[in-house]
Amino acid sequence: MNDHAHDLACVRDATERLLDAVAELDNASLAEPSRLPGWSRGHVLAHLARNADALVNVLEGRPMYSSAEARNADIERDAPRDIETQAADLRESAARFQALGEAPADWSRTVELRNGVTDSASRVPFRRWAEVELHHVDLGIGYELEDLPAEFTEREIDFLAQRFAGHEAVPPTGLSAGDGRAWTTGGGAQGAPVAAEGTPADLLGWLAGRRDGSGLTVNGALPKLPPL
């Protein structure tokens, strides 16, 4: 089983790093584009706050979001807010998630996320950790994939490699960090096996849709991964 208590502590630390960085922003920089197409930095922070509340819903047995339309509408509603409001919402929603995570519960139970996806409750804190870390990078304010904790990077590569394993659109693909660490993914599509080697940051960037894979050494063409 995943160590949810350890992951909750990592979420707390990642959130503090994010809040410290957000404290350096002003309203003008918040309105500037993030690295996510069509989203300002305000959109990213609004999403992070609403995601914390959505994961509270998951842990309490409610639908993660009432609908995809409502999720998107909430983000659009909250994106234009001033920096003080955004920071307070981010802090308070994170605290709600943290408090629930620290309450006694059956962490072996199965919970339902979006689009019918199910997982162990014990993995929810790691999912929140991924949201905080990757979207911190998406803000484009100096926190890069190379700055992510090494433990997080390796575990997220594991998670995403498993997610795409057997995917019908992805040929068999071997990934190597060049230091003995290796992963396999894909395998559901026909075609010659692909081998890609690079730094953990570049491997994660490609798997997570944050980099195009140009930093990887590949023996052919990198597969086009489906959206997360």
Tab-separated table of C-alpha atoms in Angstrom:
chain	number	residue	atom	x	y	z
A	1	MET	CA	0.000	0.000	0.000
A	2	ASN	CA	1.118	3.562	-0.622
A	3	ASP	CA	2.291	5.495	2.429
A	4	HIS	CA	-0.424	8.140	2.504
A	5	ALA	CA	0.992	9.819	5.621
A	6	HIS	CA	4.376	10.294	3.941
A	7	ASP	CA	2.711	11.633	0.809
A	8	LEU	CA	0.555	14.041	2.818
A	9	ALA	CA	3.726	15.473	4.355
A	10	CYS	CA	5.156	15.866	0.847
A	11	VAL	CA	1.958	17.623	-0.272
A	12	ARG	CA	2.284	20.026	2.647
A	13	ASP	CA	5.905	20.821	1.774
A	14	ALA	CA	5.117	21.267	-1.927
A	15	THR	CA	2.200	23.534	-1.095
A	16	GLU	CA	4.401	25.720	1.111
A	17	ARG	CA	6.927	26.049	-1.723
A	18	LEU	CA	4.101	27.047	-4.049
A	19	LEU	CA	2.612	29.552	-1.607
A	20	ASP	CA	6.026	31.142	-1.060
A	21	ALA	CA	6.407	31.546	-4.822
A	22	VAL	CA	2.875	32.901	-5.253
A	23	ALA	CA	3.576	35.508	-2.572
A	24	GLU	CA	6.084	37.076	-4.987
A	25	LEU	CA	3.455	37.594	-7.709
A	26	ASP	CA	1.271	40.631	-8.291
A	27	ASN	CA	-2.035	41.063	-10.083
A	28	ALA	CA	-0.387	41.862	-13.412
A	29	SER	CA	1.822	38.770	-13.413
A	30	LEU	CA	-1.131	36.631	-12.327
A	31	ALA	CA	-3.025	37.669	-15.458
A	32	GLU	CA	-0.141	36.703	-17.754
A	33	PRO	CA	-0.213	33.422	-19.707
A	34	SER	CA	0.929	30.263	-17.959
A	35	ARG	CA	2.650	27.455	-19.840
A	36	LEU	CA	-0.695	25.705	-20.306
A	37	PRO	CA	-2.380	26.709	-23.570
A	38	GLY	CA	-5.289	29.091	-23.016
A	39	TRP	CA	-4.711	29.414	-19.268
A	40	SER	CA	-3.378	32.398	-17.366
A	41	ARG	CA	-1.506	31.912	-14.113
A	42	GLY	CA	-4.795	32.776	-12.444
A	43	HIS	CA	-6.405	29.780	-14.151
A	44	VAL	CA	-3.679	27.498	-12.797
A	45	LEU	CA	-4.119	28.716	-9.223
A	46	ALA	CA	-7.908	28.524	-9.467
A	47	HIS	CA	-7.642	24.949	-10.735
A	48	LEU	CA	-5.320	23.986	-7.878
A	49	ALA	CA	-7.716	25.345	-5.267
A	50	ARG	CA	-10.744	23.658	-6.789
A	51	ASN	CA	-8.781	20.408	-7.219
A	52	ALA	CA	-8.072	20.335	-3.484
A	53	ASP	CA	-11.792	20.616	-2.798
A	54	ALA	CA	-12.538	18.011	-5.469
A	55	LEU	CA	-10.203	15.525	-3.788
A	56	VAL	CA	-11.943	16.209	-0.482
A	57	ASN	CA	-15.132	15.182	-2.287
A	58	VAL	CA	-13.419	11.992	-3.451
A	59	LEU	CA	-12.233	11.055	0.026
A	60	GLU	CA	-15.697	11.754	1.454
A	61	GLY	CA	-17.424	9.562	-1.135
A	62	ARG	CA	-18.966	12.295	-3.297
A	63	PRO	CA	-18.436	12.858	-7.029
A	64	MET	CA	-15.137	14.598	-7.663
A	65	TYR	CA	-16.906	17.292	-9.700
A	66	SER	CA	-20.636	17.656	-10.261
A	67	SER	CA	-19.887	17.769	-14.007
A	68	ALA	CA	-17.100	18.644	-16.411
A	69	GLU	CA	-18.965	21.813	-17.291
A	70	ALA	CA	-19.175	22.864	-13.644
A	71	ARG	CA	-15.468	22.155	-13.156
A	72	ASN	CA	-14.538	24.352	-16.098
A	73	ALA	CA	-16.985	27.083	-15.088
A	74	ASP	CA	-15.537	27.230	-11.571
A	75	ILE	CA	-12.024	27.688	-12.945
A	76	GLU	CA	-13.143	30.438	-15.328
A	77	ARG	CA	-15.031	32.147	-12.495
A	78	ASP	CA	-12.078	32.111	-10.130
A	79	ALA	CA	-9.228	32.814	-12.561
A	80	PRO	CA	-9.564	36.655	-12.655
A	81	ARG	CA	-9.406	37.139	-8.879
A	82	ASP	CA	-6.712	39.314	-7.307
A	83	ILE	CA	-3.555	37.761	-5.938
A	84	GLU	CA	-4.574	38.086	-2.278
A	85	THR	CA	-7.827	36.217	-2.896
A	86	GLN	CA	-6.118	33.555	-4.979
A	87	ALA	CA	-3.432	32.949	-2.363
A	88	ALA	CA	-5.957	32.749	0.476
A	89	ASP	CA	-8.135	30.303	-1.456
A	90	LEU	CA	-5.149	28.153	-2.339
A	91	ARG	CA	-4.009	28.092	1.277
A	92	GLU	CA	-7.469	27.407	2.751
A	93	SER	CA	-8.441	24.706	0.262
A	94	ALA	CA	-5.075	22.990	0.811
A	95	ALA	CA	-5.671	23.096	4.554
A	96	ARG	CA	-9.076	21.435	4.127
A	97	PHE	CA	-7.501	18.623	2.126
A	98	GLN	CA	-4.665	18.250	4.625
A	99	ALA	CA	-7.022	18.124	7.610
A	100	LEU	CA	-9.164	15.426	6.040
A	101	GLY	CA	-6.091	13.461	5.061
A	102	GLU	CA	-4.861	13.468	8.645
A	103	ALA	CA	-8.178	12.199	10.052
A	104	PRO	CA	-8.551	8.471	10.806
A	105	ALA	CA	-9.868	6.607	7.768
A	106	ASP	CA	-9.733	3.335	5.867
A	107	TRP	CA	-6.995	4.139	3.385
A	108	SER	CA	-7.288	0.732	1.717
A	109	ARG	CA	-10.755	1.526	0.352
A	110	THR	CA	-11.381	2.182	-3.333
A	111	VAL	CA	-12.455	5.677	-4.351
A	112	GLU	CA	-13.758	7.080	-7.634
A	113	LEU	CA	-12.179	10.032	-9.408
A	114	ARG	CA	-13.166	11.630	-12.732
A	115	ASN	CA	-14.499	9.768	-15.756
A	116	GLY	CA	-15.043	6.541	-13.831
A	117	VAL	CA	-11.393	6.165	-12.834
A	118	THR	CA	-10.959	4.316	-9.542
A	119	ASP	CA	-7.961	4.055	-7.266
A	120	SER	CA	-6.978	3.254	-3.719
A	121	ALA	CA	-7.662	6.069	-1.268
A	122	SER	CA	-4.039	5.730	-0.222
A	123	ARG	CA	-2.936	7.025	-3.637
A	124	VAL	CA	-5.000	10.235	-3.470
A	125	PRO	CA	-2.331	12.200	-1.557
A	126	PHE	CA	0.221	11.319	-4.239
A	127	ARG	CA	-2.200	12.477	-6.914
A	128	ARG	CA	-2.526	15.809	-5.096
A	129	TRP	CA	1.270	16.013	-4.797
A	130	ALA	CA	1.516	15.646	-8.565
A	131	GLU	CA	-1.037	18.419	-9.109
A	132	VAL	CA	0.858	20.836	-6.890
A	133	GLU	CA	4.333	20.080	-8.258
A	134	LEU	CA	3.515	20.004	-11.976
A	135	HIS	CA	1.260	23.052	-11.882
A	136	HIS	CA	3.912	24.960	-9.961
A	137	VAL	CA	6.130	24.324	-12.985
A	138	ASP	CA	3.273	25.334	-15.299
A	139	LEU	CA	3.178	28.803	-13.740
A	140	GLY	CA	6.468	29.604	-15.474
A	141	ILE	CA	7.893	31.567	-12.556
A	142	GLY	CA	11.277	29.900	-12.121
A	143	TYR	CA	10.363	26.460	-10.739
A	144	GLU	CA	11.364	23.881	-13.341
A	145	LEU	CA	11.121	20.127	-13.769
A	146	GLU	CA	14.760	19.913	-12.691
A	147	ASP	CA	13.760	21.485	-9.344
A	148	LEU	CA	11.231	18.786	-8.468
A	149	PRO	CA	12.102	16.446	-5.584
A	150	ALA	CA	13.925	13.388	-6.922
A	151	GLU	CA	11.506	11.046	-5.174
A	152	PHE	CA	8.532	12.727	-6.804
A	153	THR	CA	10.093	12.668	-10.268
A	154	GLU	CA	10.863	8.952	-10.110
A	155	ARG	CA	7.440	8.039	-8.750
A	156	GLU	CA	5.621	10.176	-11.286
A	157	ILE	CA	7.586	8.567	-14.112
A	158	ASP	CA	6.543	5.184	-12.669
A	159	PHE	CA	2.918	6.323	-12.475
A	160	LEU	CA	2.747	7.723	-16.010
A	161	ALA	CA	4.638	4.802	-17.558
A	162	GLN	CA	2.058	2.483	-16.007
A	163	ARG	CA	-0.771	4.724	-17.196
A	164	PHE	CA	0.274	4.393	-20.834
A	165	ALA	CA	1.247	0.703	-20.583
A	166	GLY	CA	-0.716	-1.300	-23.139
A	167	HIS	CA	-2.323	1.816	-24.597
A	168	GLU	CA	-3.614	1.011	-28.066
A	169	ALA	CA	-2.067	4.163	-29.563
A	170	VAL	CA	1.429	3.768	-28.089
A	171	PRO	CA	3.985	1.259	-29.431
A	172	PRO	CA	6.289	-0.535	-26.981
A	173	THR	CA	8.616	2.095	-25.558
A	174	GLY	CA	11.599	1.694	-23.255
A	175	LEU	CA	12.755	4.649	-21.175
A	176	SER	CA	16.149	4.969	-19.533
A	177	ALA	CA	17.644	7.592	-17.243
A	178	GLY	CA	21.159	6.438	-18.191
A	179	ASP	CA	22.010	5.453	-14.629
A	180	GLY	CA	20.455	2.006	-14.502
A	181	ARG	CA	16.876	3.197	-13.911
A	182	ALA	CA	14.545	2.078	-16.672
A	183	TRP	CA	10.830	1.933	-17.426
A	184	THR	CA	8.628	0.486	-20.131
A	185	THR	CA	5.374	1.866	-21.428
A	186	GLY	CA	3.048	1.492	-24.386
A	187	GLY	CA	2.899	-1.864	-26.091
A	188	GLY	CA	-0.666	-1.689	-27.350
A	189	ALA	CA	0.155	-0.449	-30.836
A	190	GLN	CA	2.004	-2.260	-33.576
A	191	GLY	CA	5.381	-0.965	-34.623
A	192	ALA	CA	9.060	-1.302	-33.876
A	193	PRO	CA	10.002	-0.885	-30.216
A	194	VAL	CA	11.232	2.594	-29.341
A	195	ALA	CA	14.051	3.319	-26.891
A	196	ALA	CA	14.500	6.762	-25.356
A	197	GLU	CA	17.165	7.922	-22.918
A	198	GLY	CA	17.477	11.184	-21.033
A	199	THR	CA	17.492	12.910	-17.707
A	200	PRO	CA	14.641	12.133	-15.309
A	201	ALA	CA	13.362	15.692	-15.824
A	202	ASP	CA	13.226	15.234	-19.613
A	203	LEU	CA	11.611	11.800	-19.297
A	204	LEU	CA	8.970	13.181	-16.960
A	205	GLY	CA	8.478	16.249	-19.128
A	206	TRP	CA	7.692	14.087	-22.144
A	207	LEU	CA	5.418	11.677	-20.272
A	208	ALA	CA	3.539	14.535	-18.604
A	209	GLY	CA	3.122	16.551	-21.801
A	210	ARG	CA	5.359	19.360	-20.530
A	211	ARG	CA	8.199	18.829	-23.030
A	212	ASP	CA	8.278	17.618	-26.619
A	213	GLY	CA	10.964	15.007	-26.071
A	214	SER	CA	13.634	16.877	-28.010
A	215	GLY	CA	15.971	16.493	-25.037
A	216	LEU	CA	15.814	12.697	-25.271
A	217	THR	CA	18.078	10.426	-27.299
A	218	VAL	CA	15.757	8.180	-29.317
A	219	ASN	CA	16.369	5.293	-31.716
A	220	GLY	CA	13.437	6.348	-33.877
A	221	ALA	CA	10.385	8.575	-33.627
A	222	LEU	CA	8.925	9.199	-30.210
A	223	PRO	CA	5.305	8.038	-29.966
A	224	LYS	CA	2.607	10.676	-29.680
A	225	LEU	CA	1.163	10.201	-26.228
A	226	PRO	CA	-2.557	10.620	-25.573
A	227	PRO	CA	-3.528	13.601	-23.391
A	228	LEU	CA	-3.569	13.113	-19.628
